[in-house]
Each structure stands twice: as C-alpha cells, then as structure tokens.
Short mmCIF file of C-alpha atoms in Angstrom, two decimals:
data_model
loop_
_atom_site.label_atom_id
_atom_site.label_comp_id
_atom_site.label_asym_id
_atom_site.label_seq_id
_atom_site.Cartn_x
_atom_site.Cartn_y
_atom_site.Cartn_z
CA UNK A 1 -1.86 13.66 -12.18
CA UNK A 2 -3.59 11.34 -9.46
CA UNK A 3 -1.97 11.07 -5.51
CA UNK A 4 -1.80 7.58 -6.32
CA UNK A 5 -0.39 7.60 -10.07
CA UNK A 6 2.27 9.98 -8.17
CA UNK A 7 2.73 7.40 -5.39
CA UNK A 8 3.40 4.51 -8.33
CA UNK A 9 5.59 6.96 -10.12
CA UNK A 10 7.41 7.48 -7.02
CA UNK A 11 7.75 3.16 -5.69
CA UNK A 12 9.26 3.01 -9.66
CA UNK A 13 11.42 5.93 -9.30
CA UNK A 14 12.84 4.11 -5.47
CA UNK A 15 14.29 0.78 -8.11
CA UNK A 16 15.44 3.11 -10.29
CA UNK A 17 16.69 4.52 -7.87
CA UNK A 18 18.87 1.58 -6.60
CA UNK A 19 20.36 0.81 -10.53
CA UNK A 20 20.81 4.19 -11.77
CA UNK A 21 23.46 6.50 -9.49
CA UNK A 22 22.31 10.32 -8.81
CA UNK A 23 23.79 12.68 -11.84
CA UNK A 24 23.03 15.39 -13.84
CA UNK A 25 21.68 13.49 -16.64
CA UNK A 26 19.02 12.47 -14.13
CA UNK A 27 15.44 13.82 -15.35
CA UNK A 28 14.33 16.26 -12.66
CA UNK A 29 10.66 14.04 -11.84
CA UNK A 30 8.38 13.91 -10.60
CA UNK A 31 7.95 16.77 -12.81
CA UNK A 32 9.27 14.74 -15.76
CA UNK A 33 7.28 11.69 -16.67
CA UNK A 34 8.74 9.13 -19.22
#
C-alpha cells in the first residue's frame, strides 16, 4: 500500500466517519480495506 493510497483511505474513512457511529462491528482499518 502507497502513503498516499493510505492518505485517501484515511480522508474516506474521516466521512465515514461522520455517518457511521464508533462500534464493534466497525472493521479495524486501515488494516482492513473494503
């Protein structure tokens, strides 16, 4: 994986971030990539 493919991965996970509340069913990236 690329610094900047992790960088994108990581602006996408921030909006995700503001839908999707903090649980356990929350895939632990940025090891997991969907």
């Amino acid at each position: 994986m690329k610094p900047n493919d992790f960088i994108k991965f990581m602006e996408r996970a921030k909006m995700y971030d503001l839908t999707q509340p903090l649980s356990i069913h929350t895939p632990p990236w940025p090891s997991y990539m969907p």
